[in-house]
Amino acid sequence: MKPYIWLLALSASFSSFLVQANTSQFQTITDQDPEAVKVVKQFIEGFNAQSVEQLIQHTTENVHWFNLSGLKMDIETSTQHELAAAMSDYFASLNDAKARLRQIVVSANYVSTVEEVTWSHDGEQSSQCSLGVYQLKGNKISAVWYYPAHTCDQVTSPQYVEPEIGLLKETRQ
């Protein structure tokens, strides 16, 4: 399986609750955050710490990771073991990647985000955004859908940006 995982960013769904993320690199978890938002923020903290263990502790045993592109949806992982292997490969290839939540939308047991990931490549700083949707079962992430990466800021004529990062090596199974 070749995961095209990442770039923590998901679909903004219509909902009754919108949380505007602050501009700091790390998102502060507050008492006012719904429990689902706390879980997603802790997941992102695990990503920023490059802690596979911290990521996995916030997921169900059969966590599914989907990558959407155009008319195609790939199932990247179906278990914690597959997710752990994929993220280990990802962190090995991009050891300075950091994510920041730009927006959070909550609807029942779904948390939709706009996530910005930054990294350096050949000494040059890069970033891209993605839309992501996290489905929670209890206080654990049971599924994640990521949409194609794009430039983070609005431009006059939108251009599709090919993701430079997130293309992982074969997942160990």
mmCIF file with all atom_site columns, C-alpha atoms in Angstrom:
data_model
loop_
_atom_site.group_PDB
_atom_site.id
_atom_site.type_symbol
_atom_site.label_atom_id
_atom_site.label_alt_id
_atom_site.label_comp_id
_atom_site.label_asym_id
_atom_site.label_entity_id
_atom_site.label_seq_id
_atom_site.pdbx_PDB_ins_code
_atom_site.Cartn_x
_atom_site.Cartn_y
_atom_site.Cartn_z
_atom_site.occupancy
_atom_site.B_iso_or_equiv
_atom_site.pdbx_formal_charge
_atom_site.auth_seq_id
_atom_site.auth_comp_id
_atom_site.auth_asym_id
_atom_site.auth_atom_id
_atom_site.pdbx_PDB_model_num
ATOM 1   C CA . MET A 1 1   ? 0.000   0.000  0.000  1.00 0.00 ? 1   MET A CA 1
ATOM 2   C CA . LYS A 1 2   ? 1.394   3.412  -0.937 1.00 0.00 ? 2   LYS A CA 1
ATOM 3   C CA . PRO A 1 3   ? -0.072  6.022  1.369  1.00 0.00 ? 3   PRO A CA 1
ATOM 4   C CA . TYR A 1 4   ? -0.348  9.519  0.010  1.00 0.00 ? 4   TYR A CA 1
ATOM 5   C CA . ILE A 1 5   ? -1.033  10.642 3.556  1.00 0.00 ? 5   ILE A CA 1
ATOM 6   C CA . TRP A 1 6   ? -0.961  13.996 4.948  1.00 0.00 ? 6   TRP A CA 1
ATOM 7   C CA . LEU A 1 7   ? -1.098  17.341 5.063  1.00 0.00 ? 7   LEU A CA 1
ATOM 8   C CA . LEU A 1 8   ? -3.295  17.578 7.876  1.00 0.00 ? 8   LEU A CA 1
ATOM 9   C CA . ALA A 1 9   ? -6.258  19.354 6.269  1.00 0.00 ? 9   ALA A CA 1
ATOM 10  C CA . LEU A 1 10  ? -9.799  18.473 5.742  1.00 0.00 ? 10  LEU A CA 1
ATOM 11  C CA . SER A 1 11  ? -13.184 19.438 4.383  1.00 0.00 ? 11  SER A CA 1
ATOM 12  C CA . ALA A 1 12  ? -15.037 22.328 5.910  1.00 0.00 ? 12  ALA A CA 1
ATOM 13  C CA . SER A 1 13  ? -18.489 20.941 6.518  1.00 0.00 ? 13  SER A CA 1
ATOM 14  C CA . PHE A 1 14  ? -21.549 22.991 7.339  1.00 0.00 ? 14  PHE A CA 1
ATOM 15  C CA . SER A 1 15  ? -22.134 22.932 11.041 1.00 0.00 ? 15  SER A CA 1
ATOM 16  C CA . SER A 1 16  ? -23.530 24.682 13.991 1.00 0.00 ? 16  SER A CA 1
ATOM 17  C CA . PHE A 1 17  ? -20.203 25.400 15.680 1.00 0.00 ? 17  PHE A CA 1
ATOM 18  C CA . LEU A 1 18  ? -17.160 27.194 14.251 1.00 0.00 ? 18  LEU A CA 1
ATOM 19  C CA . VAL A 1 19  ? -13.915 27.608 16.134 1.00 0.00 ? 19  VAL A CA 1
ATOM 20  C CA . GLN A 1 20  ? -11.464 30.036 14.571 1.00 0.00 ? 20  GLN A CA 1
ATOM 21  C CA . ALA A 1 21  ? -7.969  28.721 15.282 1.00 0.00 ? 21  ALA A CA 1
ATOM 22  C CA . ASN A 1 22  ? -5.414  31.199 16.545 1.00 0.00 ? 22  ASN A CA 1
ATOM 23  C CA . THR A 1 23  ? -2.291  32.018 14.575 1.00 0.00 ? 23  THR A CA 1
ATOM 24  C CA . SER A 1 24  ? 0.262   30.383 16.862 1.00 0.00 ? 24  SER A CA 1
ATOM 25  C CA . GLN A 1 25  ? 2.050   27.289 15.582 1.00 0.00 ? 25  GLN A CA 1
ATOM 26  C CA . PHE A 1 26  ? 0.679   25.094 18.354 1.00 0.00 ? 26  PHE A CA 1
ATOM 27  C CA . GLN A 1 27  ? -3.004  25.197 19.146 1.00 0.00 ? 27  GLN A CA 1
ATOM 28  C CA . THR A 1 28  ? -3.848  25.702 22.800 1.00 0.00 ? 28  THR A CA 1
ATOM 29  C CA . ILE A 1 29  ? -6.456  23.357 24.185 1.00 0.00 ? 29  ILE A CA 1
ATOM 30  C CA . THR A 1 30  ? -8.979  25.291 26.245 1.00 0.00 ? 30  THR A CA 1
ATOM 31  C CA . ASP A 1 31  ? -11.739 24.282 28.637 1.00 0.00 ? 31  ASP A CA 1
ATOM 32  C CA . GLN A 1 32  ? -14.245 25.772 26.184 1.00 0.00 ? 32  GLN A CA 1
ATOM 33  C CA . ASP A 1 33  ? -13.193 23.389 23.382 1.00 0.00 ? 33  ASP A CA 1
ATOM 34  C CA . PRO A 1 34  ? -15.672 20.588 22.694 1.00 0.00 ? 34  PRO A CA 1
ATOM 35  C CA . GLU A 1 35  ? -14.126 17.187 23.522 1.00 0.00 ? 35  GLU A CA 1
ATOM 36  C CA . ALA A 1 36  ? -13.868 16.315 19.804 1.00 0.00 ? 36  ALA A CA 1
ATOM 37  C CA . VAL A 1 37  ? -11.776 19.448 19.162 1.00 0.00 ? 37  VAL A CA 1
ATOM 38  C CA . LYS A 1 38  ? -9.498  18.589 22.086 1.00 0.00 ? 38  LYS A CA 1
ATOM 39  C CA . VAL A 1 39  ? -8.858  15.152 20.568 1.00 0.00 ? 39  VAL A CA 1
ATOM 40  C CA . VAL A 1 40  ? -7.998  16.602 17.138 1.00 0.00 ? 40  VAL A CA 1
ATOM 41  C CA . LYS A 1 41  ? -5.722  19.243 18.700 1.00 0.00 ? 41  LYS A CA 1
ATOM 42  C CA . GLN A 1 42  ? -3.936  16.531 20.700 1.00 0.00 ? 42  GLN A CA 1
ATOM 43  C CA . PHE A 1 43  ? -3.544  14.519 17.488 1.00 0.00 ? 43  PHE A CA 1
ATOM 44  C CA . ILE A 1 44  ? -1.943  17.554 15.804 1.00 0.00 ? 44  ILE A CA 1
ATOM 45  C CA . GLU A 1 45  ? 0.309   18.036 18.851 1.00 0.00 ? 45  GLU A CA 1
ATOM 46  C CA . GLY A 1 46  ? 1.451   14.425 18.351 1.00 0.00 ? 46  GLY A CA 1
ATOM 47  C CA . PHE A 1 47  ? 2.187   15.204 14.702 1.00 0.00 ? 47  PHE A CA 1
ATOM 48  C CA . ASN A 1 48  ? 4.227   18.277 15.672 1.00 0.00 ? 48  ASN A CA 1
ATOM 49  C CA . ALA A 1 49  ? 6.149   16.249 18.254 1.00 0.00 ? 49  ALA A CA 1
ATOM 50  C CA . GLN A 1 50  ? 6.612   13.541 15.592 1.00 0.00 ? 50  GLN A CA 1
ATOM 51  C CA . SER A 1 51  ? 5.332   11.078 18.162 1.00 0.00 ? 51  SER A CA 1
ATOM 52  C CA . VAL A 1 52  ? 3.719   8.087  16.494 1.00 0.00 ? 52  VAL A CA 1
ATOM 53  C CA . GLU A 1 53  ? 2.700   6.846  19.941 1.00 0.00 ? 53  GLU A CA 1
ATOM 54  C CA . GLN A 1 54  ? 0.862   10.103 20.709 1.00 0.00 ? 54  GLN A CA 1
ATOM 55  C CA . LEU A 1 55  ? -0.896  9.992  17.335 1.00 0.00 ? 55  LEU A CA 1
ATOM 56  C CA . ILE A 1 56  ? -2.011  6.395  17.816 1.00 0.00 ? 56  ILE A CA 1
ATOM 57  C CA . GLN A 1 57  ? -3.336  6.946  21.348 1.00 0.00 ? 57  GLN A CA 1
ATOM 58  C CA . HIS A 1 58  ? -5.970  9.280  19.859 1.00 0.00 ? 58  HIS A CA 1
ATOM 59  C CA . THR A 1 59  ? -7.254  6.754  17.300 1.00 0.00 ? 59  THR A CA 1
ATOM 60  C CA . THR A 1 60  ? -9.427  3.657  17.330 1.00 0.00 ? 60  THR A CA 1
ATOM 61  C CA . GLU A 1 61  ? -7.849  0.284  16.579 1.00 0.00 ? 61  GLU A CA 1
ATOM 62  C CA . ASN A 1 62  ? -9.374  0.253  13.088 1.00 0.00 ? 62  ASN A CA 1
ATOM 63  C CA . VAL A 1 63  ? -8.658  3.857  12.125 1.00 0.00 ? 63  VAL A CA 1
ATOM 64  C CA . HIS A 1 64  ? -9.224  4.514  8.423  1.00 0.00 ? 64  HIS A CA 1
ATOM 65  C CA . TRP A 1 65  ? -7.266  7.153  6.535  1.00 0.00 ? 65  TRP A CA 1
ATOM 66  C CA . PHE A 1 66  ? -8.629  8.273  3.178  1.00 0.00 ? 66  PHE A CA 1
ATOM 67  C CA . ASN A 1 67  ? -6.917  10.426 0.586  1.00 0.00 ? 67  ASN A CA 1
ATOM 68  C CA . LEU A 1 68  ? -9.212  12.168 -1.882 1.00 0.00 ? 68  LEU A CA 1
ATOM 69  C CA . SER A 1 69  ? -7.996  13.546 -5.179 1.00 0.00 ? 69  SER A CA 1
ATOM 70  C CA . GLY A 1 70  ? -10.173 14.480 -8.082 1.00 0.00 ? 70  GLY A CA 1
ATOM 71  C CA . LEU A 1 71  ? -12.651 11.665 -8.588 1.00 0.00 ? 71  LEU A CA 1
ATOM 72  C CA . LYS A 1 72  ? -10.594 9.124  -6.658 1.00 0.00 ? 72  LYS A CA 1
ATOM 73  C CA . MET A 1 73  ? -10.523 8.130  -2.997 1.00 0.00 ? 73  MET A CA 1
ATOM 74  C CA . ASP A 1 74  ? -7.700  5.905  -1.747 1.00 0.00 ? 74  ASP A CA 1
ATOM 75  C CA . ILE A 1 75  ? -7.815  4.008  1.523  1.00 0.00 ? 75  ILE A CA 1
ATOM 76  C CA . GLU A 1 76  ? -4.356  4.689  2.912  1.00 0.00 ? 76  GLU A CA 1
ATOM 77  C CA . THR A 1 77  ? -4.650  2.861  6.237  1.00 0.00 ? 77  THR A CA 1
ATOM 78  C CA . SER A 1 78  ? -7.226  0.674  7.936  1.00 0.00 ? 78  SER A CA 1
ATOM 79  C CA . THR A 1 79  ? -5.526  -0.021 11.270 1.00 0.00 ? 79  THR A CA 1
ATOM 80  C CA . GLN A 1 80  ? -3.428  1.689  13.923 1.00 0.00 ? 80  GLN A CA 1
ATOM 81  C CA . HIS A 1 81  ? -0.499  -0.506 12.868 1.00 0.00 ? 81  HIS A CA 1
ATOM 82  C CA . GLU A 1 82  ? -0.708  0.728  9.263  1.00 0.00 ? 82  GLU A CA 1
ATOM 83  C CA . LEU A 1 83  ? -1.072  4.346  10.411 1.00 0.00 ? 83  LEU A CA 1
ATOM 84  C CA . ALA A 1 84  ? 1.939   3.995  12.721 1.00 0.00 ? 84  ALA A CA 1
ATOM 85  C CA . ALA A 1 85  ? 4.079   2.562  9.914  1.00 0.00 ? 85  ALA A CA 1
ATOM 86  C CA . ALA A 1 86  ? 2.972   5.260  7.465  1.00 0.00 ? 86  ALA A CA 1
ATOM 87  C CA . MET A 1 87  ? 3.655   8.072  9.929  1.00 0.00 ? 87  MET A CA 1
ATOM 88  C CA . SER A 1 88  ? 7.054   6.619  10.857 1.00 0.00 ? 88  SER A CA 1
ATOM 89  C CA . ASP A 1 89  ? 7.998   6.719  7.168  1.00 0.00 ? 89  ASP A CA 1
ATOM 90  C CA . TYR A 1 90  ? 6.603   10.236 6.830  1.00 0.00 ? 90  TYR A CA 1
ATOM 91  C CA . PHE A 1 91  ? 8.583   11.554 9.809  1.00 0.00 ? 91  PHE A CA 1
ATOM 92  C CA . ALA A 1 92  ? 11.745  9.839  8.542  1.00 0.00 ? 92  ALA A CA 1
ATOM 93  C CA . SER A 1 93  ? 11.486  11.722 5.249  1.00 0.00 ? 93  SER A CA 1
ATOM 94  C CA . LEU A 1 94  ? 10.281  15.067 6.679  1.00 0.00 ? 94  LEU A CA 1
ATOM 95  C CA . ASN A 1 95  ? 11.795  15.517 10.095 1.00 0.00 ? 95  ASN A CA 1
ATOM 96  C CA . ASP A 1 96  ? 10.860  19.194 10.446 1.00 0.00 ? 96  ASP A CA 1
ATOM 97  C CA . ALA A 1 97  ? 7.219   19.157 9.285  1.00 0.00 ? 97  ALA A CA 1
ATOM 98  C CA . LYS A 1 98  ? 4.841   21.071 11.553 1.00 0.00 ? 98  LYS A CA 1
ATOM 99  C CA . ALA A 1 99  ? 1.080   21.497 11.336 1.00 0.00 ? 99  ALA A CA 1
ATOM 100 C CA . ARG A 1 100 ? -1.132  24.372 12.400 1.00 0.00 ? 100 ARG A CA 1
ATOM 101 C CA . LEU A 1 101 ? -4.907  24.409 12.539 1.00 0.00 ? 101 LEU A CA 1
ATOM 102 C CA . ARG A 1 102 ? -6.195  27.480 10.722 1.00 0.00 ? 102 ARG A CA 1
ATOM 103 C CA . GLN A 1 103 ? -9.904  26.722 11.119 1.00 0.00 ? 103 GLN A CA 1
ATOM 104 C CA . ILE A 1 104 ? -11.989 24.168 12.949 1.00 0.00 ? 104 ILE A CA 1
ATOM 105 C CA . VAL A 1 105 ? -15.635 23.337 12.344 1.00 0.00 ? 105 VAL A CA 1
ATOM 106 C CA . VAL A 1 106 ? -17.548 20.915 14.564 1.00 0.00 ? 106 VAL A CA 1
ATOM 107 C CA . SER A 1 107 ? -20.670 19.044 13.506 1.00 0.00 ? 107 SER A CA 1
ATOM 108 C CA . ALA A 1 108 ? -21.818 16.238 15.813 1.00 0.00 ? 108 ALA A CA 1
ATOM 109 C CA . ASN A 1 109 ? -18.980 13.676 15.874 1.00 0.00 ? 109 ASN A CA 1
ATOM 110 C CA . TYR A 1 110 ? -17.118 15.258 12.926 1.00 0.00 ? 110 TYR A CA 1
ATOM 111 C CA . VAL A 1 111 ? -14.358 17.849 13.159 1.00 0.00 ? 111 VAL A CA 1
ATOM 112 C CA . SER A 1 112 ? -13.439 19.569 9.906  1.00 0.00 ? 112 SER A CA 1
ATOM 113 C CA . THR A 1 113 ? -10.214 21.525 9.671  1.00 0.00 ? 113 THR A CA 1
ATOM 114 C CA . VAL A 1 114 ? -8.111  23.688 7.444  1.00 0.00 ? 114 VAL A CA 1
ATOM 115 C CA . GLU A 1 115 ? -4.571  22.617 8.271  1.00 0.00 ? 115 GLU A CA 1
ATOM 116 C CA . GLU A 1 116 ? -1.342  24.268 7.231  1.00 0.00 ? 116 GLU A CA 1
ATOM 117 C CA . VAL A 1 117 ? 1.830   22.196 7.131  1.00 0.00 ? 117 VAL A CA 1
ATOM 118 C CA . THR A 1 118 ? 5.259   23.791 6.886  1.00 0.00 ? 118 THR A CA 1
ATOM 119 C CA . TRP A 1 119 ? 8.565   22.083 6.151  1.00 0.00 ? 119 TRP A CA 1
ATOM 120 C CA . SER A 1 120 ? 11.948  22.830 4.668  1.00 0.00 ? 120 SER A CA 1
ATOM 121 C CA . HIS A 1 121 ? 13.341  21.299 1.510  1.00 0.00 ? 121 HIS A CA 1
ATOM 122 C CA . ASP A 1 122 ? 16.839  22.029 0.249  1.00 0.00 ? 122 ASP A CA 1
ATOM 123 C CA . GLY A 1 123 ? 17.093  24.880 2.748  1.00 0.00 ? 123 GLY A CA 1
ATOM 124 C CA . GLU A 1 124 ? 13.910  26.534 1.521  1.00 0.00 ? 124 GLU A CA 1
ATOM 125 C CA . GLN A 1 125 ? 10.793  26.882 3.712  1.00 0.00 ? 125 GLN A CA 1
ATOM 126 C CA . SER A 1 126 ? 7.556   25.628 2.136  1.00 0.00 ? 126 SER A CA 1
ATOM 127 C CA . SER A 1 127 ? 3.945   25.325 3.207  1.00 0.00 ? 127 SER A CA 1
ATOM 128 C CA . GLN A 1 128 ? 0.606   24.095 1.961  1.00 0.00 ? 128 GLN A CA 1
ATOM 129 C CA . CYS A 1 129 ? -2.902  23.692 3.287  1.00 0.00 ? 129 CYS A CA 1
ATOM 130 C CA . SER A 1 130 ? -5.414  20.898 3.102  1.00 0.00 ? 130 SER A CA 1
ATOM 131 C CA . LEU A 1 131 ? -8.960  20.313 4.169  1.00 0.00 ? 131 LEU A CA 1
ATOM 132 C CA . GLY A 1 132 ? -9.532  17.420 6.531  1.00 0.00 ? 132 GLY A CA 1
ATOM 133 C CA . VAL A 1 133 ? -12.466 15.721 8.175  1.00 0.00 ? 133 VAL A CA 1
ATOM 134 C CA . TYR A 1 134 ? -12.022 13.688 11.341 1.00 0.00 ? 134 TYR A CA 1
ATOM 135 C CA . GLN A 1 135 ? -14.750 11.285 12.424 1.00 0.00 ? 135 GLN A CA 1
ATOM 136 C CA . LEU A 1 136 ? -14.740 10.471 16.119 1.00 0.00 ? 136 LEU A CA 1
ATOM 137 C CA . LYS A 1 137 ? -16.087 7.416  17.875 1.00 0.00 ? 137 LYS A CA 1
ATOM 138 C CA . GLY A 1 138 ? -16.232 8.263  21.553 1.00 0.00 ? 138 GLY A CA 1
ATOM 139 C CA . ASN A 1 139 ? -13.067 10.253 22.233 1.00 0.00 ? 139 ASN A CA 1
ATOM 140 C CA . LYS A 1 140 ? -11.000 8.569  19.508 1.00 0.00 ? 140 LYS A CA 1
ATOM 141 C CA . ILE A 1 141 ? -10.481 9.336  15.829 1.00 0.00 ? 141 ILE A CA 1
ATOM 142 C CA . SER A 1 142 ? -11.978 6.500  13.774 1.00 0.00 ? 142 SER A CA 1
ATOM 143 C CA . ALA A 1 143 ? -11.576 7.937  10.270 1.00 0.00 ? 143 ALA A CA 1
ATOM 144 C CA . VAL A 1 144 ? -9.839  10.828 8.526  1.00 0.00 ? 144 VAL A CA 1
ATOM 145 C CA . TRP A 1 145 ? -10.453 12.179 5.023  1.00 0.00 ? 145 TRP A CA 1
ATOM 146 C CA . TYR A 1 146 ? -7.834  14.459 3.464  1.00 0.00 ? 146 TYR A CA 1
ATOM 147 C CA . TYR A 1 147 ? -8.455  16.538 0.362  1.00 0.00 ? 147 TYR A CA 1
ATOM 148 C CA . PRO A 1 148 ? -5.847  17.722 -2.179 1.00 0.00 ? 148 PRO A CA 1
ATOM 149 C CA . ALA A 1 149 ? -3.235  20.156 -0.914 1.00 0.00 ? 149 ALA A CA 1
ATOM 150 C CA . HIS A 1 150 ? -3.451  23.764 -2.039 1.00 0.00 ? 150 HIS A CA 1
ATOM 151 C CA . THR A 1 151 ? -1.857  27.132 -1.425 1.00 0.00 ? 151 THR A CA 1
ATOM 152 C CA . CYS A 1 152 ? -2.901  28.470 1.957  1.00 0.00 ? 152 CYS A CA 1
ATOM 153 C CA . ASP A 1 153 ? -3.812  32.010 1.071  1.00 0.00 ? 153 ASP A CA 1
ATOM 154 C CA . GLN A 1 154 ? -6.464  33.096 -1.365 1.00 0.00 ? 154 GLN A CA 1
ATOM 155 C CA . VAL A 1 155 ? -5.192  34.101 -4.758 1.00 0.00 ? 155 VAL A CA 1
ATOM 156 C CA . THR A 1 156 ? -6.898  35.962 -7.571 1.00 0.00 ? 156 THR A CA 1
ATOM 157 C CA . SER A 1 157 ? -6.725  33.018 -9.940 1.00 0.00 ? 157 SER A CA 1
ATOM 158 C CA . PRO A 1 158 ? -6.686  29.773 -7.941 1.00 0.00 ? 158 PRO A CA 1
ATOM 159 C CA . GLN A 1 159 ? -4.009  27.348 -8.991 1.00 0.00 ? 159 GLN A CA 1
ATOM 160 C CA . TYR A 1 160 ? -3.766  23.696 -8.140 1.00 0.00 ? 160 TYR A CA 1
ATOM 161 C CA . VAL A 1 161 ? -0.647  22.943 -6.127 1.00 0.00 ? 161 VAL A CA 1
ATOM 162 C CA . GLU A 1 162 ? 0.847   19.471 -6.383 1.00 0.00 ? 162 GLU A CA 1
ATOM 163 C CA . PRO A 1 163 ? 1.752   18.196 -2.918 1.00 0.00 ? 163 PRO A CA 1
ATOM 164 C CA . GLU A 1 164 ? 5.485   17.942 -2.440 1.00 0.00 ? 164 GLU A CA 1
ATOM 165 C CA . ILE A 1 165 ? 5.238   16.162 0.849  1.00 0.00 ? 165 ILE A CA 1
ATOM 166 C CA . GLY A 1 166 ? 3.040   13.415 2.068  1.00 0.00 ? 166 GLY A CA 1
ATOM 167 C CA . LEU A 1 167 ? 3.995   10.877 -0.549 1.00 0.00 ? 167 LEU A CA 1
ATOM 168 C CA . LEU A 1 168 ? 5.166   8.024  1.600  1.00 0.00 ? 168 LEU A CA 1
ATOM 169 C CA . LYS A 1 169 ? 7.276   4.987  0.945  1.00 0.00 ? 169 LYS A CA 1
ATOM 170 C CA . GLU A 1 170 ? 5.668   1.549  0.974  1.00 0.00 ? 170 GLU A CA 1
ATOM 171 C CA . THR A 1 171 ? 3.858   1.049  4.229  1.00 0.00 ? 171 THR A CA 1
ATOM 172 C CA . ARG A 1 172 ? 5.252   -1.773 6.320  1.00 0.00 ? 172 ARG A CA 1
ATOM 173 C CA . GLN A 1 173 ? 2.574   -4.328 6.999  1.00 0.00 ? 173 GLN A CA 1
#
